Coordinates of C-alpha atoms in Angstrom, one line a residue:
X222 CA -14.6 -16.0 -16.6
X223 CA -12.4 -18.7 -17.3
X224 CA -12.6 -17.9 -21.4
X225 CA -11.8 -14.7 -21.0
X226 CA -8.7 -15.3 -18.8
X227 CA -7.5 -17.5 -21.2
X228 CA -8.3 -15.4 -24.3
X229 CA -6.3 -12.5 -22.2
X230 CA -3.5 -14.5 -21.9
X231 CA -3.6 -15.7 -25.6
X232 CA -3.3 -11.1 -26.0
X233 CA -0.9 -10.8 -23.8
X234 CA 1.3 -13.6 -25.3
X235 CA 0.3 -12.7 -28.7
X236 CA 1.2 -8.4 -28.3
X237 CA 5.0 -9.6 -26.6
X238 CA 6.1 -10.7 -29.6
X239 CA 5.0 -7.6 -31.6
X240 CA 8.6 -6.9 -32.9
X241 CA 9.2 -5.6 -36.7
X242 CA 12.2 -6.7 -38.6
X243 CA 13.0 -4.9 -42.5
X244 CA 16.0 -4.0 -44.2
X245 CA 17.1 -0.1 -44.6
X246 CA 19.3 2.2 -46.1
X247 CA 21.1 4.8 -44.7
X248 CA 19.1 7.4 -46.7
X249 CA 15.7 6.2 -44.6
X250 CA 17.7 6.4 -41.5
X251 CA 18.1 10.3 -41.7
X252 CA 14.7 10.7 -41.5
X253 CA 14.2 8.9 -38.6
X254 CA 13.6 10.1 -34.5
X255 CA 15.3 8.7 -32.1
X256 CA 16.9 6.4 -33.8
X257 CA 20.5 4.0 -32.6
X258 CA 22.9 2.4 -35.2
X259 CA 24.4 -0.2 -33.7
X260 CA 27.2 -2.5 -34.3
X261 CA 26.4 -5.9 -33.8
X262 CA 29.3 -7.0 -31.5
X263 CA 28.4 -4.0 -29.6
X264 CA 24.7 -5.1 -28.6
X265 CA 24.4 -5.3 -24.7
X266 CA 23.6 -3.8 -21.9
X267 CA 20.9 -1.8 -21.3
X268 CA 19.2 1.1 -23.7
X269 CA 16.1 3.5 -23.0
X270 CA 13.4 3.9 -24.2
X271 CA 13.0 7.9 -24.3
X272 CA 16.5 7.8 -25.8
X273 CA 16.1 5.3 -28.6
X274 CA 13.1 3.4 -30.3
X275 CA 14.0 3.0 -33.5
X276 CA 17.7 0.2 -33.7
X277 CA 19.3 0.0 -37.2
X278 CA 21.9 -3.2 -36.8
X279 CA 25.2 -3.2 -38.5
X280 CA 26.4 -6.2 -39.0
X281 CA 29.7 -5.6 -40.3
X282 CA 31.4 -8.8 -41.5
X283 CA 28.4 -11.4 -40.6
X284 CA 26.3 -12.0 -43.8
X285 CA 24.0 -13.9 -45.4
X286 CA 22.7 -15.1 -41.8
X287 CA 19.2 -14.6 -40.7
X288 CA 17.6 -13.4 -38.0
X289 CA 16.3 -14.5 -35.1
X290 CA 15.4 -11.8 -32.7
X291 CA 13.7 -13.3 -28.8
X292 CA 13.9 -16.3 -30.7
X293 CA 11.4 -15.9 -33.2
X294 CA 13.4 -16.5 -36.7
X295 CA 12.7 -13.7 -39.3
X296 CA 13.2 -13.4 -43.4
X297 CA 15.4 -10.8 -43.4
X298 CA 19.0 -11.8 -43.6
X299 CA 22.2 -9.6 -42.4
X300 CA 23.4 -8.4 -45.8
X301 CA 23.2 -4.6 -44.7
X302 CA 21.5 -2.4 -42.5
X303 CA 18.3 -3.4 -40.9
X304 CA 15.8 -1.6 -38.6
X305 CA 14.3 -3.1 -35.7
X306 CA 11.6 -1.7 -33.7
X307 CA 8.6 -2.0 -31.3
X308 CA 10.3 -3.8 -28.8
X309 CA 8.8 -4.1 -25.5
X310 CA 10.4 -3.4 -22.2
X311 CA 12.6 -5.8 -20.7
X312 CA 15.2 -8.1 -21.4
X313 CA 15.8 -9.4 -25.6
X314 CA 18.3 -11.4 -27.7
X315 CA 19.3 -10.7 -31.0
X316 CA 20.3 -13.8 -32.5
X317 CA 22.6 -14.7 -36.1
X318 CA 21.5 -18.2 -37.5
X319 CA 23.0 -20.2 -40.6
X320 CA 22.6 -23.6 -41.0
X321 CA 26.3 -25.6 -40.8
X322 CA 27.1 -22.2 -38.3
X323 CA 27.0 -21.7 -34.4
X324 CA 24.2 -19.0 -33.8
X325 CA 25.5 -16.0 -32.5
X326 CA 23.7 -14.7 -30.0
X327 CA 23.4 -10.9 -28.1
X328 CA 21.5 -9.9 -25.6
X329 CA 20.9 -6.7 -23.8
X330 CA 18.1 -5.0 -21.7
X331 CA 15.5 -2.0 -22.8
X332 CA 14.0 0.1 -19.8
X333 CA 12.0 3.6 -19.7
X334 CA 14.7 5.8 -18.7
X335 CA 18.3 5.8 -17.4
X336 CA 18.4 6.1 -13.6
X337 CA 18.5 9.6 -11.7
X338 CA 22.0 7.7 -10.0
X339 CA 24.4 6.0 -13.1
X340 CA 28.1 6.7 -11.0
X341 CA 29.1 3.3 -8.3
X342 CA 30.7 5.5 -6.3
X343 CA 27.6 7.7 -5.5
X344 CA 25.6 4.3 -5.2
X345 CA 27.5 3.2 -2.7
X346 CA 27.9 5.9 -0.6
X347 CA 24.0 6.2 -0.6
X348 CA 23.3 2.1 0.7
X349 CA 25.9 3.1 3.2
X350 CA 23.8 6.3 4.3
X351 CA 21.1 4.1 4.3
X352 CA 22.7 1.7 6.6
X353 CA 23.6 4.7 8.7
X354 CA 20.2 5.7 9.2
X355 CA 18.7 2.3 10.0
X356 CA 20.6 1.5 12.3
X357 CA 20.6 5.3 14.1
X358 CA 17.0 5.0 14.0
X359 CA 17.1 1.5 15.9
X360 CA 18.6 3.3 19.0
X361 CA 15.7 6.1 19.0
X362 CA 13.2 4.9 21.5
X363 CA 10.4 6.3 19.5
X364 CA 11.4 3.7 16.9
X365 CA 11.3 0.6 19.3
X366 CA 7.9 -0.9 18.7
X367 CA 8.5 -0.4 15.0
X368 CA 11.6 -2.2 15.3
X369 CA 10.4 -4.6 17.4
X370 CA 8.1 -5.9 14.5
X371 CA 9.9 -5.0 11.4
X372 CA 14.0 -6.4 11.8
X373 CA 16.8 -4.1 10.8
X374 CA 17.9 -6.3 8.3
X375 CA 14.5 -5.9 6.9
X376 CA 14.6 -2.4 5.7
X377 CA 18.3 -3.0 4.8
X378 CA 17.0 -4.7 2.1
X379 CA 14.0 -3.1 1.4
X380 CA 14.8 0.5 1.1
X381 CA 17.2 -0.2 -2.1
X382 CA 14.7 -2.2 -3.3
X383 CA 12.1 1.2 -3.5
X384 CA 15.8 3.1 -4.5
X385 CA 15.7 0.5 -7.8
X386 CA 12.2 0.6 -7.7
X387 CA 11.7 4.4 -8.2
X388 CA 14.6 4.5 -10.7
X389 CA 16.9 6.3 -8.2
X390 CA 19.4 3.5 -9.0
X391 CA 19.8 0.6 -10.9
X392 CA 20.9 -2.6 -10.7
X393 CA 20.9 -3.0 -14.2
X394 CA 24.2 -0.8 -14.6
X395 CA 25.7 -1.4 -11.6
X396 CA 28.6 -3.6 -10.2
X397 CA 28.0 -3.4 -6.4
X398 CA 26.1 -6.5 -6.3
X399 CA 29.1 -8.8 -8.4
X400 CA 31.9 -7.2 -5.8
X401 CA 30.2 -7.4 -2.8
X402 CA 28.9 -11.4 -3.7
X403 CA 32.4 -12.3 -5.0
X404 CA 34.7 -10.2 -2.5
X405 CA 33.0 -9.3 0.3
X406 CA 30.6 -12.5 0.7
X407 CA 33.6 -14.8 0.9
X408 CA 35.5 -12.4 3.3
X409 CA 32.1 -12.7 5.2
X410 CA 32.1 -16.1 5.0
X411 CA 35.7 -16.4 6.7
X412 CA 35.3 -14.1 9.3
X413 CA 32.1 -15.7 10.2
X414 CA 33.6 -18.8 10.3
X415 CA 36.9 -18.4 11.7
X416 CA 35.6 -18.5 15.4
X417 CA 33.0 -21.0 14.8
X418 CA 32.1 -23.4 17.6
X419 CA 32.3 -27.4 15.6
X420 CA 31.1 -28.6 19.2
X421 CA 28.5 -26.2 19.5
X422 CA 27.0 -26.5 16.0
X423 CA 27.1 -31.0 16.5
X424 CA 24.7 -30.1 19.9
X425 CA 22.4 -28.2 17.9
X426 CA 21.2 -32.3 16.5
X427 CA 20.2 -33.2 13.3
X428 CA 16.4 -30.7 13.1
X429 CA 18.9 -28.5 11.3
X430 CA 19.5 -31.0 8.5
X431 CA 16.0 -32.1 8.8
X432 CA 14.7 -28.9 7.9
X433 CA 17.2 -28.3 4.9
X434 CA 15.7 -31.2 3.5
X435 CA 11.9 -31.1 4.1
X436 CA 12.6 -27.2 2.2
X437 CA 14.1 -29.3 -0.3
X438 CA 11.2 -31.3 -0.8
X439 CA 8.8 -28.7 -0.1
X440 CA 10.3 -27.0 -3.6
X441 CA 10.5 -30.4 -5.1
X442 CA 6.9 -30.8 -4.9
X443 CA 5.5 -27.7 -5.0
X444 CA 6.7 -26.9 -9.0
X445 CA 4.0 -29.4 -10.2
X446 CA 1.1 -28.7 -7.8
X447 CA 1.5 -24.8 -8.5
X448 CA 1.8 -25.6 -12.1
X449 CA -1.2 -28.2 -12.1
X450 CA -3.6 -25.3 -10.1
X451 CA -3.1 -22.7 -12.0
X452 CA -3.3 -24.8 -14.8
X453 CA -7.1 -25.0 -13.8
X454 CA -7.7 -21.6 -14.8
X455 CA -5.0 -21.3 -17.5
X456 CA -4.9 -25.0 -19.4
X457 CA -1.7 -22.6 -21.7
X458 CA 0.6 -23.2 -19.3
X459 CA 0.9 -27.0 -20.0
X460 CA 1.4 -26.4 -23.5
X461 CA 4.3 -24.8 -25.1
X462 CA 7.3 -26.1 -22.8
X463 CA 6.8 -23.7 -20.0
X464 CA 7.9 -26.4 -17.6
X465 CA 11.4 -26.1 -19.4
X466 CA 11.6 -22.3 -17.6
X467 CA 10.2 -23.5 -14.2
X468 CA 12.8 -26.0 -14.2
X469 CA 15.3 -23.0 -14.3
X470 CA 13.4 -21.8 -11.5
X471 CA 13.9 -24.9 -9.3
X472 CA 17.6 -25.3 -10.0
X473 CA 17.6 -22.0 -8.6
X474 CA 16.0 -22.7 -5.9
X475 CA 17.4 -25.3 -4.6
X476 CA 21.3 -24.2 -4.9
X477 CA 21.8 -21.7 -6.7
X478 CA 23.0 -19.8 -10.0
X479 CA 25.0 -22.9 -11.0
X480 CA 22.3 -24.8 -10.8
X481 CA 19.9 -23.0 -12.5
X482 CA 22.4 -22.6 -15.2
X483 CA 23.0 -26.2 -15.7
X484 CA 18.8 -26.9 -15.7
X485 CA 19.1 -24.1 -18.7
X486 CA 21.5 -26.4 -20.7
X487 CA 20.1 -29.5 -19.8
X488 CA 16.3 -28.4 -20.7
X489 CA 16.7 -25.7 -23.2
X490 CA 14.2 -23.4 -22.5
X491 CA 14.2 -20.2 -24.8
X492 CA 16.1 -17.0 -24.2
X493 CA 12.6 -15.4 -24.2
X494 CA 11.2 -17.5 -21.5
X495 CA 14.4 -18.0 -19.1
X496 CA 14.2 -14.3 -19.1
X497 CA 10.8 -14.1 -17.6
X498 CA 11.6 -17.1 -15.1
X499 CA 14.7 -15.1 -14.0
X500 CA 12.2 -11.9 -12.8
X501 CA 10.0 -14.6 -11.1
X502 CA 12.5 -16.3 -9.3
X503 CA 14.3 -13.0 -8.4
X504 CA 11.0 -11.5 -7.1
X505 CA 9.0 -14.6 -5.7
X506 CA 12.6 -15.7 -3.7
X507 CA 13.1 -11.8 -2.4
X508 CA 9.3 -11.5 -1.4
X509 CA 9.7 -14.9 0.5
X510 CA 13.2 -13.6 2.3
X511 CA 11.2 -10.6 3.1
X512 CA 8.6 -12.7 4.9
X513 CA 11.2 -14.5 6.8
X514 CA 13.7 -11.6 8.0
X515 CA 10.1 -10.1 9.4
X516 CA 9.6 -13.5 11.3
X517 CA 12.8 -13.4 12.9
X518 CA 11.4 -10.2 14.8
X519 CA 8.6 -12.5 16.2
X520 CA 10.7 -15.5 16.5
X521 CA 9.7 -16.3 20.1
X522 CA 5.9 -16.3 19.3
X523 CA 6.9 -18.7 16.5
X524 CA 8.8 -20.6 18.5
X525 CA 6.2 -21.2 21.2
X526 CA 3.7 -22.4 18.4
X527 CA 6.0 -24.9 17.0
X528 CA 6.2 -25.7 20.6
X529 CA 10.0 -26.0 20.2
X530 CA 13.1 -26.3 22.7
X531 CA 16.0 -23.8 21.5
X532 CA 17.6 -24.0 24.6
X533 CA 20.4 -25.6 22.1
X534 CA 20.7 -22.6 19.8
X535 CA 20.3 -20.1 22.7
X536 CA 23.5 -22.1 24.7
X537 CA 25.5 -21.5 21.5
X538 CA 24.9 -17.6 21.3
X539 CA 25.6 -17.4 25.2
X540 CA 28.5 -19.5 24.4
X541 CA 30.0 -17.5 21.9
X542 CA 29.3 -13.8 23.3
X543 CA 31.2 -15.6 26.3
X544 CA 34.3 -16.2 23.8
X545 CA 33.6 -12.9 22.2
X546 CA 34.0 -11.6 25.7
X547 CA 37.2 -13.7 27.2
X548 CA 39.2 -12.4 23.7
X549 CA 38.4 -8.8 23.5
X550 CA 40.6 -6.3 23.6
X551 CA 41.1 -3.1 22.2
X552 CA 41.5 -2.6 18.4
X553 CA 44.4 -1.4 16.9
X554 CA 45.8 -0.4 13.6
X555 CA 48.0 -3.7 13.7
X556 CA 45.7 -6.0 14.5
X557 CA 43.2 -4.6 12.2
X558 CA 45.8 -4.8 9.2
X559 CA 46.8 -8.2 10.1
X560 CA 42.6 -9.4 10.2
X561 CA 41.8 -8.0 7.2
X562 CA 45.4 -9.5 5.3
X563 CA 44.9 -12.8 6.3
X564 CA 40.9 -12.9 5.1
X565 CA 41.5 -11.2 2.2
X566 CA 44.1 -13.2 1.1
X567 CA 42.5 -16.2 1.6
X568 CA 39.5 -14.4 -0.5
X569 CA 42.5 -14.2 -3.4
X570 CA 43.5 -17.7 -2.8
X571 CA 40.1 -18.8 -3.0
X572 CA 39.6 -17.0 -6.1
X573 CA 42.8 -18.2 -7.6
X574 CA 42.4 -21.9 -6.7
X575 CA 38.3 -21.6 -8.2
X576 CA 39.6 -20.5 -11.0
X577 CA 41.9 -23.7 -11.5
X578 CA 39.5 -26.1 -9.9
X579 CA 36.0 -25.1 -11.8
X580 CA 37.8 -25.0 -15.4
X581 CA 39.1 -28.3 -14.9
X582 CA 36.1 -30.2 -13.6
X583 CA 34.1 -28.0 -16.9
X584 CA 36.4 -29.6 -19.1
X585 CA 36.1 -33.1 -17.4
X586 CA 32.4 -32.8 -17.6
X587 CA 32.4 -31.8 -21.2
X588 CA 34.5 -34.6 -22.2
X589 CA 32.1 -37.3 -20.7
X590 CA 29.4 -35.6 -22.1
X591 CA 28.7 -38.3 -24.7
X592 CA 29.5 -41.1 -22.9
X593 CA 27.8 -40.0 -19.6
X594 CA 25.2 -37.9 -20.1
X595 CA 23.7 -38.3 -17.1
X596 CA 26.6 -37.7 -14.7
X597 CA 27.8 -34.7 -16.8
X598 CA 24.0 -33.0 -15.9
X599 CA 23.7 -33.3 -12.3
X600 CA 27.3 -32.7 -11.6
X601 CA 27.4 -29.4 -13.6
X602 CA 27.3 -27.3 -10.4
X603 CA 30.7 -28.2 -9.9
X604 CA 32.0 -26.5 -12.6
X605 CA 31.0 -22.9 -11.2
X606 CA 33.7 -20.7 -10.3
X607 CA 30.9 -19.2 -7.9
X608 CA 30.4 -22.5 -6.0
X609 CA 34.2 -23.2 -5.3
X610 CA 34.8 -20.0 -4.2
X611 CA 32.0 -20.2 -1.3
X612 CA 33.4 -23.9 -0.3
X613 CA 36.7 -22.5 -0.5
X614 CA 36.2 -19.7 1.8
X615 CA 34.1 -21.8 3.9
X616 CA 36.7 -24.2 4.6
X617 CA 39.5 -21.6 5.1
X618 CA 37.6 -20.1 7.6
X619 CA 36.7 -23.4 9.9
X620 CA 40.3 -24.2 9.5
X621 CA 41.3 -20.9 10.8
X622 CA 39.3 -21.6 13.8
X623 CA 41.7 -24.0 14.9
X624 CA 44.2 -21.8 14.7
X625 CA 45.8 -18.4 16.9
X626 CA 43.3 -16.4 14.0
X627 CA 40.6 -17.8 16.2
X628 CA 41.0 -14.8 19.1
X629 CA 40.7 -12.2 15.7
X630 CA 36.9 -12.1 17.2
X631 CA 38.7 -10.4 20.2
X632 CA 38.9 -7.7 18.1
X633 CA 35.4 -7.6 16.2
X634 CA 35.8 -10.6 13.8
X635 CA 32.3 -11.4 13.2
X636 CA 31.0 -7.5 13.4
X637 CA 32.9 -6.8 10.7
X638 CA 31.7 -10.2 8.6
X639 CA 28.4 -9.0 9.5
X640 CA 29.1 -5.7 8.2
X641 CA 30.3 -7.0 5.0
X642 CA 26.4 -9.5 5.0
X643 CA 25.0 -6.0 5.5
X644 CA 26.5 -4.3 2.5
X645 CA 25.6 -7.3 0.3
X646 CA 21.4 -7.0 1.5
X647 CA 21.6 -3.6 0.3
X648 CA 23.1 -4.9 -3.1
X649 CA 20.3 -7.7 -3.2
X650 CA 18.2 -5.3 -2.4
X651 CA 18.5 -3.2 -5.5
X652 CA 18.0 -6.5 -7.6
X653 CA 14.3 -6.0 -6.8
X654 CA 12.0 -3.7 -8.8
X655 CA 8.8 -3.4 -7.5
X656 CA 7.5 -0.6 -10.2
X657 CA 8.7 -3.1 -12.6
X658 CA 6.6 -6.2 -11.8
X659 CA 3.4 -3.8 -11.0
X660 CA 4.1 -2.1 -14.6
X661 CA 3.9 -5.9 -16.2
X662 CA 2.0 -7.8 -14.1
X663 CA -0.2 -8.3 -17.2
X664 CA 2.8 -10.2 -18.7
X665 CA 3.8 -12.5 -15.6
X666 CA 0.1 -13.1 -14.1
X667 CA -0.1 -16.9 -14.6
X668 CA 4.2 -17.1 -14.3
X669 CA 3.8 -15.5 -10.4
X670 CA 0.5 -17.4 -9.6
X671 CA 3.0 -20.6 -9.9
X672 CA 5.5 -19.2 -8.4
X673 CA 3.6 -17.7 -5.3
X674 CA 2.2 -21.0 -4.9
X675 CA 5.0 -22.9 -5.1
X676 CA 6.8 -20.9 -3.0
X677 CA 3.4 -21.2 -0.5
X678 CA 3.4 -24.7 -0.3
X679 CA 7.3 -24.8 0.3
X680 CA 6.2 -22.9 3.2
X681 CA 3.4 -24.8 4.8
X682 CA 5.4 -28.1 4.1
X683 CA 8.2 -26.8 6.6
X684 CA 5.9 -25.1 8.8
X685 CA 4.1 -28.9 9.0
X686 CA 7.4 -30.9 9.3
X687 CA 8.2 -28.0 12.2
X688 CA 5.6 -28.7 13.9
X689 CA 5.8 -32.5 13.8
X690 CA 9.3 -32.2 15.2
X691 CA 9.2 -29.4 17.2
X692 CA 12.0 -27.4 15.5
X693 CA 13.0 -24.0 16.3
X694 CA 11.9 -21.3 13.8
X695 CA 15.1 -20.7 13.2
X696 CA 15.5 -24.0 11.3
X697 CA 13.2 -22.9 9.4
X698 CA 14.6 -20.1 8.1
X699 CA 17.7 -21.3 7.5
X700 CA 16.8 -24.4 5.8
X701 CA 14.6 -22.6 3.4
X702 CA 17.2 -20.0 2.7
X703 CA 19.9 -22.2 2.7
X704 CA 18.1 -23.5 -0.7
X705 CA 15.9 -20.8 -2.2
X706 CA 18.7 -18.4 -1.4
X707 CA 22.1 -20.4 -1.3
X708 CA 25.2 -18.4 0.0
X709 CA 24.4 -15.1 -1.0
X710 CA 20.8 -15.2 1.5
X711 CA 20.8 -18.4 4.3
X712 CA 23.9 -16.9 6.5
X713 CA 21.9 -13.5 6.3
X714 CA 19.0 -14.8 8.0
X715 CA 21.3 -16.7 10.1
X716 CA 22.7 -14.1 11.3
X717 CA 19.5 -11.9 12.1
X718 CA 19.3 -14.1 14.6
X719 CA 22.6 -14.1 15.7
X720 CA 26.1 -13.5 13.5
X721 CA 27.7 -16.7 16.1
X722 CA 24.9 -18.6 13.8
X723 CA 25.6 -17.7 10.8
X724 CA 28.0 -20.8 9.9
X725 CA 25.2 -22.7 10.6
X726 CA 23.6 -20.5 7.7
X727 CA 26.7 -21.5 5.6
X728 CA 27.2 -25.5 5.9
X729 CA 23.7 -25.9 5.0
X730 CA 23.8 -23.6 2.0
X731 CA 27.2 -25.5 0.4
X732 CA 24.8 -28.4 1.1
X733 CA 22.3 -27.1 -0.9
X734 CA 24.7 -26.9 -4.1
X735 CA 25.8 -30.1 -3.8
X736 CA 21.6 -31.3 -4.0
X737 CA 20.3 -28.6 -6.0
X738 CA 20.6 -30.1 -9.7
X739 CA 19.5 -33.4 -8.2
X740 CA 16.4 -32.2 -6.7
X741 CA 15.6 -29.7 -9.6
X742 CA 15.7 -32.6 -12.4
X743 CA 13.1 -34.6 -10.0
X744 CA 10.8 -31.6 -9.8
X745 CA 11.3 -30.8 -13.2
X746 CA 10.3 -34.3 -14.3
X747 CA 7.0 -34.1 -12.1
X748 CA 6.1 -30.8 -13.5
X749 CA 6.9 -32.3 -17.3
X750 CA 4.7 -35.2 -16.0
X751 CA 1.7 -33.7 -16.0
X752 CA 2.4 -31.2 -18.8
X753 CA 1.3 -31.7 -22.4

C-alpha cells in the first residue's frame, strides 16, 4: 500500500507539470481551435478553459529572455511568437528570465468555465437575498430546531460558498470581498468598538489571553508533527522544500496576509507551490471556522464540559444590552447621517494615514535589510497597509468610546457593525470552492492530510489547555480565530456570540499580527528540522 501511494504521488507530481512550450508563426496559428494571442503585459486574471486552450504569447519588446513558465525554465527564448498549452486548471506564472536582468513575472488563473454570475452588482444583490432569507427563516418556528443546531452565521457563510462552488459566482472576478475587508471591516471595527466597555473587557481576566496563546502554540507545533505523520506514509514530502510552503501557511495562520507574505520572502518557496499552500490554507482555515460558528450553537454544552464559569462574559452582554437600552432612541435621518460620517471618515483617515505609515516603515525595513536581517524579517508585518488600517480603525473606535459618539449605540451602532461583519462572511464565503478541492483532491491529498492535521492538533491543544483552566468556549473560539483568521474572522465569531464581544474578537486579532511572523519562523524551523 505504502509503494503505491508514493508511486501515485510521484504521477500526480510528475502529470502537473505537463506543460508544452515551442515557438510559432502566425501562419500555424490560423489553423488552430480555440486558440488566445496574448500580449505579455496583459497576462492576468483568469481565462477558461472551453474558451481557450491553445495561448500564443507576444512578447513585444522583451527578447532574447527565456522562459520559465510555473517555474520550470524552458529552451525557448521570447524572440517571437510562442504557443503554450496543456496547462492544468488552477493558478500559473509565466515568468521572463535573463541573467544580469530582474525576472519578470505574470501570473493569472485557468478555470473550466466563466461563471453563470460575472456583473458585482448582481452578486451583491444576491448575498444580500441570501442574508434576507436566513435570517427570515430564523423567525419561522418550523426552523427552530434547525437553527438551534446550525448558527445563522453559519449558513451566511456557507451558502456562497456552494454559490462559488457550483460556479454561480466567483470569487475569482470579483471585488466584493477587497471592499467589504478594506471599507466595510474597518467601519465594522469602529462601530463595534465605539461603545466598548475597557472595564468590562479587564473583568473578563487573563483566560482570554491565555487562550490566544496556547492557539498560538497549538499552530506552532502542529506544522511539524502533521508534516512528520504524514510523512510516514509519504517520505516526498520531506524532500523538495515543501516546508518552505507550509511556512506560508503558518504565517497565515498566525496573523494574517502580511504575515504570510513576509514567510514568502523570507523562505522563498516557488510560485508553483505558494499557490497550492494558498488553497490549503483558504480551505483547511474556512472548514475549521465552519466547525467553530456550529459550536457556538452548542456553546452551553461546551461550556459545561470544560466545566467553565462565564458568569464574567455573560455580566458584560447584560451590561451592554443595559447601555444599549438606557441610550436608545428613535432613529433619524440626522443621526443616521452623522453615525455613518464620522465612521466613515475615520475609515478614510485610517486609509490615508496606512498609506503614509506602512510605506515608510517598508522603506525603513528595506534599508536595514543588510545590516539587520533578522529584524527586517519578523518585523515585515508592519509594513502592510492591511495591518495599519485594522489598528487604526481599532484605536479610533475605543477612543470614540470616550467620547459623546459613545450613545451612537442608542441608535443601532453595533447592529449596523454587525451588519457590515455579515456582508463580509458572505464575501469569505465565496472564497471557498468546494467542487474545486473535490475535482483535485488527487493534487492536494498529502498537502490537506498536513493541513487537516495540523489544524487537528491546534484544536485538541486548546480544547486541553481549556480544560485545564476551565475557560469558557468562547475563549476558544476567539483565540483560535483571532490567529488562524486574524481581523477579517476572530470578531465574527465573537460576535456570534454576542456583537457587545466582538472587541474582544478584535484586540486579540491585532495581537495576533504583532506575533504571527515570530511564531511562524519557530514553526517553520521545526518543520525544516526534521525535513531532508
Amino acid at each position: 500500500m505504502k509503494r503505491f501511494l508514493n508511486l501515485l504521488f510521484i504521477l500526480i507530481s510528475t502529470y502537473s507539470f505537463g506543460v508544452k512550450v515551442n515557438p510559432v508563426s502566425p501562419a500555424q496559428m490560423e489553423s488552430m481551435t480555440l486558440v488566445k494571442r496574448i500580449n505579455f503585459d496583459q497576462i492576468g486574471g483568469v481565462l477558461y478553459q472551453d474558451e481557450v486552450q491553445n495561448f500564443v504569447i507576444d512578447f513585444d519588446n522583451y527578447r532574447n529572455y527565456s522562459l520559465s513558465v510555473n517555474d520550470s525554465i524552458y529552451p525557448t527564448l521570447s524572440n517571437g511568437l510562442v504557443l503554450i498549452k496543456d496547462f492544468q486548471l488552477g493558478e500559473h506564472s509565466i515568468a521572463l528570465v535573463k541573467t544580469g536582468e530582474k525576472t519578470i513575472k505574470k501570473k493569472f488563473k485557468y478555470n473550466r468555465t466563466a461563471p453563470l454570475i460575472t456583473n458585482d452588482a448582481v452578486v451583491f444583490g444576491l448575498l444580500f437575498l441570501v442574508l434576507v432569507l436566513i435570517f427570515r427563516t430564523a423567525e419561522m418556528p418550523i426552523f427552530k430546531k434547525f437553527y438551534g443546531i446550525v448558527p445563522a452565521l453559519l449558513l451566511c457563510y456557507f451558502i456562497p460558498a456552494i454559490l462559488n462552488s457550483l460556479n454561480i459566482i466567483s470569487s475569482d472576478i470579483s471585488n466584493l470581498y477587497f471592499v467589504a475587508s478594506r471599507y466595510l471591516l474597518p467601519a465594522s471595527l469602529i462601530l463595534l468598538c465605539l461603545s466598548i466597555d475597557i472595564q468590562g473587557i479587564k473583568r473578563l481576566g487573563g483566560k482570554a489571553v491565555i487562550m490566544f496563546f496556547a492557539a498560538t502554540i497549538g499552530i506552532i507545533i502542529g506544522g511539524p508533527i502533521a508534516l512528520y505523520l504524514v510523512s510516514l506514509a509519504a517520505p516526498e514530502v520531506l524532500t523538495g522544500g515543501l516546508w518552505r510552503g507550509l511556512a506560508t501557511v503558518a504565517g497565515s495562520w498566525i496573523g494574517g496576509g502580511a504575515n504570510q507574505a513576509a514567510m514568502l520572502e523570507v523562505y522563498q518557496a516557488s510560485d508553483k507551490l505558494f499557490s497550492k499552500m494558498i488553497i490549503v490554507d483558504v480551505v483547511v482555515a474556512n472548514i475549521f471556522m465552519s466547525v467553530l460558528l456550529f459550536g457556538t450553537g452548542q456553546n452551553k454544552r461546551l461550556n459545561k464540559f470544560f466545566k467553565a464559569d462565564d458568569s464574567a462574559i455573560e455580566a458584560l452582554k447584560t451590561k451592554m444590552e443595559a447601555f444599549q437600552k438606557s441610550v436608545e432612541k428613535v432613529l433619524t435621518f440626522k443621526s443616521l447621517t452623522y453615525m455613518l460620517g464620522i465612521v466613515f471618515g475615520l475609515v478614510g483617515l485610517a486609509h490615508l494615514l496606512s498609506g503614509y505609515i506602512a510605506p515608510g516603515i517598508e522603506e525603513w525595513l528595506e534599508s536595514i535589510k543588510s545590516s539587520s536581517p533578522n529584524a527586517a524579517i519578523l518585523f515585515t508585518s508592519f509594513g502592510s497597509g492591511f495591518f495599519w488600517l485594522v489598528v487604526l480603525s481599532t484605536i479610533f473606535g475605543v477612543i470614540l468610546s470616550f467620547t459623546k459618539a459613545r450613545n451612537f449605540e442608542g441608535i443601532g451602532a453595533s447592529k449596523v457593525g454587525s451588519l457590515f461583519l455579515y456582508i463580509l462572511v458572505a464575501t469569505i464565503g465565496t472564497k471557498m470552492n468546494i467542487a474545486e478541492m473535490i475535482r483535485e483532491w488527487n493534487d492536494f491529498v498529502y498537502l490537506f492530510a498536513i493541513g487537516l492535521i495540523w489544524i487537528l492538533i491546534h484544536a485538541l491543544f486548546l480544547f486541553v489547555v481549556a480544560k485545564i483552566i476551565k475557560a469558557p468556549f468562547f475563549y476558544v473560539a476567539v483565540g483560535s480565530q483571532a490567529n488562524v483568521g486574524g481581523a477579517a474572522s476572530a470578531p465574527v465569531v465573537a460576535s456570534a456570540f454576542s456583537p457587545a464581544l466582538a472587541p474582544v474578537g478584535v484586540l486579540l486579532a491585532v495581537l495576533g499580527y504583532a506575533v504571527g511572523t515570530f511564531g511562524a519562523i519557530l514553526c517553520t524551523i521545526l518543520m525544516q528540522s526534521i525535513s531532508v
